[in-house]
Amino acid sequence: MRKKYFLSTFLIALLAITLSACGQNKNQSIYQTVKETKSITWGVKADTPLFGSMSIKDGKVRGFEIDLAEALTHKILGKQAKANFVTTTANTKIQLLKNRNVDAVIAAMTITPERKKQVEFSKPYFPAGQSIMVAKNSKINNVKDLNNKRVLIVKGTTSADAVRKFAPKAEILQFDDYGQAFAALKADQGDAFVTDNGILAGILRDNSGYKIAGGTFTNQPYGIAVNKGQNEMMEHINLALTQLEKDGTYNRLVEKWFGNIPGFNVKEIEKY
Ligand code: GLU
């Protein structure tokens, strides 16, 4: 009897040691994990100027969402806490959350009913809508003009559905990331490049010879995402967002990243 008792105690202790050696318990809530590790690992964009893009000089990601993620990390866990960044593409965000490779995603991610079935979204933190980028001499003026034209988009984004809805006769060509889609526009492989207005504004800032045709033709704001069921983490994110809005940090970051960008009305974003 006694021997049996010792044996089971030993086994339980062994299990506990193994679990803690493995780092985190996979069933532990994300909020518990980030609290213990005093860090949040964010999925961010690396190919999206202004929001998140990687510098080829030092390999660091920079952008509005990187700064916002850092500010949120400090609000949620305190000044000493660390924000880590893992880069995502439009296509990989949800899988990274499901696999626990990241704790949260802040990556130009539009809140959609489809995605809401798989992840929890924060309140919207940035307004966005589909826009059209064309060469300066293009005759395309609005979304209807995309019918019977070749339209370039990035895989896994909301753009394909938007183009199909508003210009059902457009031919859609899909690329893995923004660099490739824009390179295809430059190489005349398509007549227009469609994605969120803010992302196009970032590309336009760094490239001449192109323009935005017409206004935005959808209203698709961005939300921060965590895996389905991680409600405690989401509550902390929403609370921290509200605090950053109230203490002026949010507006400061909007000014920093979008203040001098043509086509942006910073006041509109700040009201958001
Ligand atoms: N807002 C778009 C979407 O959520 C673009 C995403 C992205 O560039 O990663 O589909």
XYZ file of C-alpha atoms and ligand atoms in Angstrom:
282
model
C 0.000 0.000 0.000
C 2.683 2.391 1.100
C 4.886 1.448 -1.780
C 2.028 2.113 -4.188
C 1.441 5.543 -2.645
C 5.108 6.482 -3.044
C 5.090 5.269 -6.604
C 2.082 7.401 -7.590
C 3.508 10.472 -5.815
C 6.724 9.925 -7.707
C 4.874 9.646 -11.016
C 2.858 12.818 -10.384
C 6.036 14.712 -9.500
C 7.705 13.406 -12.647
C 4.746 14.544 -14.739
C 4.839 18.012 -13.163
C 8.572 18.350 -13.844
C 8.124 17.207 -17.441
C 5.296 19.671 -17.997
C 7.207 22.616 -16.625
C 10.301 21.592 -18.575
C 8.216 21.701 -21.731
C 7.701 25.397 -21.060
C 3.995 25.934 -21.307
C 1.117 23.646 -20.738
C -0.777 23.506 -24.001
C -4.096 23.641 -22.184
C -3.181 26.696 -20.162
C -5.011 29.833 -21.202
C -3.011 32.257 -23.316
C -3.500 34.973 -20.727
C -1.978 32.755 -18.002
C 0.954 31.965 -20.262
C 1.728 35.555 -21.196
C 1.430 36.570 -17.549
C 3.946 33.925 -16.518
C 6.396 34.598 -19.327
C 5.916 38.383 -19.068
C 5.874 38.516 -22.832
C 3.410 38.441 -25.691
C 4.268 36.903 -29.037
C 2.450 38.782 -31.782
C 1.835 37.673 -35.354
C 2.582 40.708 -37.530
C 2.927 41.589 -41.199
C 6.359 41.936 -42.770
C 5.330 42.848 -46.329
C 2.923 45.667 -45.577
C 4.507 49.136 -45.431
C 3.154 51.450 -42.692
C 1.525 48.541 -40.802
C 4.375 46.047 -40.547
C 7.357 45.679 -42.829
C 10.761 44.157 -42.438
C 13.857 46.245 -43.018
C 16.403 44.500 -45.215
C 19.119 46.423 -43.360
C 18.610 44.988 -39.885
C 15.889 42.354 -40.281
C 13.608 44.222 -37.850
C 9.891 44.676 -38.412
C 8.564 48.205 -38.042
C 5.188 49.843 -38.475
C 2.063 51.133 -36.814
C 1.005 47.658 -35.703
C 4.437 46.858 -34.275
C 4.340 50.027 -32.151
C 0.749 49.355 -31.133
C 1.588 45.758 -30.161
C 4.451 47.007 -27.998
C 2.215 49.579 -26.299
C -0.482 46.944 -25.718
C 2.063 44.534 -24.241
C 3.177 47.162 -21.727
C -0.405 48.071 -20.826
C -1.400 44.428 -20.320
C 1.702 43.117 -18.520
C 3.651 46.156 -17.327
C 6.593 48.226 -18.564
C 9.155 45.426 -18.210
C 7.210 43.006 -20.387
C 8.500 42.074 -23.815
C 6.726 42.017 -27.169
C 8.028 39.329 -29.525
C 7.213 39.304 -33.209
C 6.592 36.435 -35.596
C 5.898 37.380 -39.192
C 2.743 36.149 -40.882
C 1.409 36.331 -44.393
C -2.223 37.032 -45.168
C -2.709 33.280 -45.438
C -1.014 32.025 -42.268
C -2.500 34.114 -39.446
C -5.254 31.778 -38.278
C -3.042 28.683 -38.447
C -0.367 30.376 -36.321
C -3.014 31.103 -33.679
C -4.378 27.553 -33.824
C -0.864 26.086 -33.437
C -0.029 28.441 -30.557
C 2.947 29.784 -32.474
C 1.680 33.252 -31.596
C -0.448 34.551 -28.719
C -2.269 37.182 -30.760
C -2.337 38.541 -34.292
C -2.165 42.249 -35.135
C -1.681 42.119 -38.877
C -4.028 44.236 -41.018
C -6.620 41.547 -40.367
C -10.131 42.416 -41.448
C -12.919 41.317 -39.137
C -15.178 39.017 -41.169
C -18.059 36.715 -40.172
C -16.166 33.729 -41.672
C -13.044 34.411 -39.613
C -15.140 35.066 -36.518
C -16.049 31.368 -36.560
C -12.389 30.506 -35.993
C -10.943 33.326 -33.900
C -11.963 36.010 -31.405
C -11.625 39.593 -32.653
C -11.030 42.735 -30.623
C -13.059 45.837 -31.240
C -11.973 47.468 -34.530
C -8.718 49.414 -34.180
C -8.265 50.707 -37.730
C -10.621 51.654 -40.574
C -9.900 50.072 -43.951
C -11.541 49.432 -47.287
C -10.602 47.979 -50.653
C -8.925 50.372 -53.084
C -7.538 50.123 -56.585
C -3.965 50.906 -57.590
C -3.217 51.486 -61.269
C -0.498 53.007 -63.428
C -0.770 56.817 -63.625
C -1.915 56.702 -67.261
C -4.591 54.015 -66.677
C -8.192 54.585 -67.801
C -9.563 52.629 -64.850
C -11.484 55.029 -62.611
C -13.584 52.879 -60.320
C -14.390 49.317 -59.344
C -16.852 48.751 -62.223
C -14.013 49.433 -64.668
C -12.301 46.285 -63.369
C -14.727 44.103 -65.342
C -12.917 42.295 -68.172
C -9.586 43.451 -66.741
C -6.799 41.505 -65.025
C -6.773 42.260 -61.322
C -3.844 41.385 -59.050
C -4.482 40.486 -55.426
C -2.734 38.753 -52.505
C -3.778 35.210 -51.532
C -5.771 34.795 -48.356
C -7.005 38.401 -48.269
C -10.556 39.660 -48.480
C -9.792 41.264 -51.861
C -10.824 38.334 -54.081
C -14.358 38.266 -52.657
C -14.650 42.032 -52.882
C -13.568 42.124 -56.527
C -15.870 39.197 -57.431
C -18.776 41.014 -55.807
C -18.271 44.440 -57.383
C -16.690 43.457 -60.721
C -17.837 39.895 -61.441
C -16.221 39.868 -64.868
C -12.735 40.705 -63.639
C -10.019 38.105 -64.055
C -8.260 37.630 -60.713
C -4.563 36.715 -60.408
C -3.358 35.787 -56.912
C 0.123 36.239 -55.407
C 1.738 35.087 -52.160
C 2.621 38.525 -50.838
C 2.464 42.243 -51.564
C 5.973 42.382 -52.999
C 5.068 39.826 -55.665
C 1.682 41.360 -56.459
C 3.170 44.823 -56.902
C 6.062 43.430 -58.972
C 3.423 41.891 -61.272
C 1.736 45.292 -61.674
C 5.094 46.866 -62.527
C 5.714 44.098 -65.064
C 2.328 44.812 -66.694
C 0.968 41.382 -65.835
C -2.248 42.985 -64.692
C -4.283 46.171 -65.113
C -4.864 46.911 -61.429
C -3.773 45.867 -57.950
C -6.537 45.694 -55.348
C -6.147 45.636 -51.571
C -6.801 47.769 -48.482
C -6.432 51.542 -48.925
C -3.845 51.847 -46.137
C -1.631 49.142 -47.575
C -1.755 50.728 -51.040
C -0.957 54.135 -49.523
C 2.184 52.601 -48.035
C 3.254 51.089 -51.356
C 2.494 54.363 -53.158
C 4.658 56.313 -50.707
C 7.674 54.324 -51.861
C 6.881 54.089 -55.593
C 6.073 56.724 -58.182
C 4.220 56.140 -61.451
C 1.056 54.779 -59.824
C -2.166 56.221 -58.427
C -5.303 55.194 -56.566
C -8.356 54.962 -58.849
C -11.601 56.087 -57.199
C -12.322 55.774 -53.486
C -12.575 52.741 -51.217
C -15.389 50.423 -52.263
C -15.792 48.392 -49.033
C -15.769 49.130 -45.329
C -13.608 46.432 -43.673
C -11.956 47.524 -40.423
C -9.083 45.643 -38.774
C -9.281 43.738 -35.499
C -6.709 42.025 -33.293
C -7.271 38.259 -33.188
C -6.684 35.519 -30.615
C -7.650 31.871 -30.862
C -11.274 30.942 -30.300
C -12.060 30.603 -26.596
C -9.198 32.830 -25.357
C -11.699 35.320 -23.969
C -9.630 36.440 -21.003
C -6.761 37.466 -23.282
C -9.222 39.291 -25.527
C -10.719 41.185 -22.580
C -7.244 42.397 -21.634
C -6.494 43.425 -25.218
C -9.745 45.391 -25.511
C -9.190 47.067 -22.172
C -5.638 48.008 -23.114
C -6.824 49.380 -26.476
C -9.320 51.628 -24.711
C -6.623 52.820 -22.300
C -4.261 53.615 -25.195
C -7.020 55.596 -26.886
C -7.723 57.528 -23.706
C -4.117 58.317 -22.809
C -3.343 59.621 -26.332
C -0.925 56.845 -27.327
C -3.167 55.602 -30.127
C -3.432 59.069 -31.721
C 0.295 59.638 -31.337
C 1.004 56.426 -33.252
C -1.543 57.294 -35.943
C 0.190 60.680 -36.404
C 3.606 59.024 -36.454
C 2.769 56.524 -39.204
C -0.011 58.142 -41.225
C 0.463 61.872 -40.546
C 2.331 62.635 -43.778
C 0.804 60.018 -46.028
C -1.214 61.386 -48.956
C -4.752 60.056 -49.098
C -5.038 59.698 -45.333
C -7.199 61.815 -43.143
C -5.587 61.274 -39.781
C -8.503 62.943 -37.986
C -10.850 60.318 -39.430
C -8.689 57.514 -38.052
C -8.328 59.189 -34.682
C -12.093 59.387 -34.324
C -12.181 55.681 -34.839
N -7.190 43.208 -44.595
C -6.952 42.144 -45.528
C -7.499 40.876 -44.958
O -7.712 40.776 -43.792
C -5.474 42.048 -45.853
C -4.694 41.169 -44.962
C -3.197 41.131 -45.129
O -2.614 41.895 -45.835
O -2.583 40.290 -44.486
O -7.735 39.946 -45.693
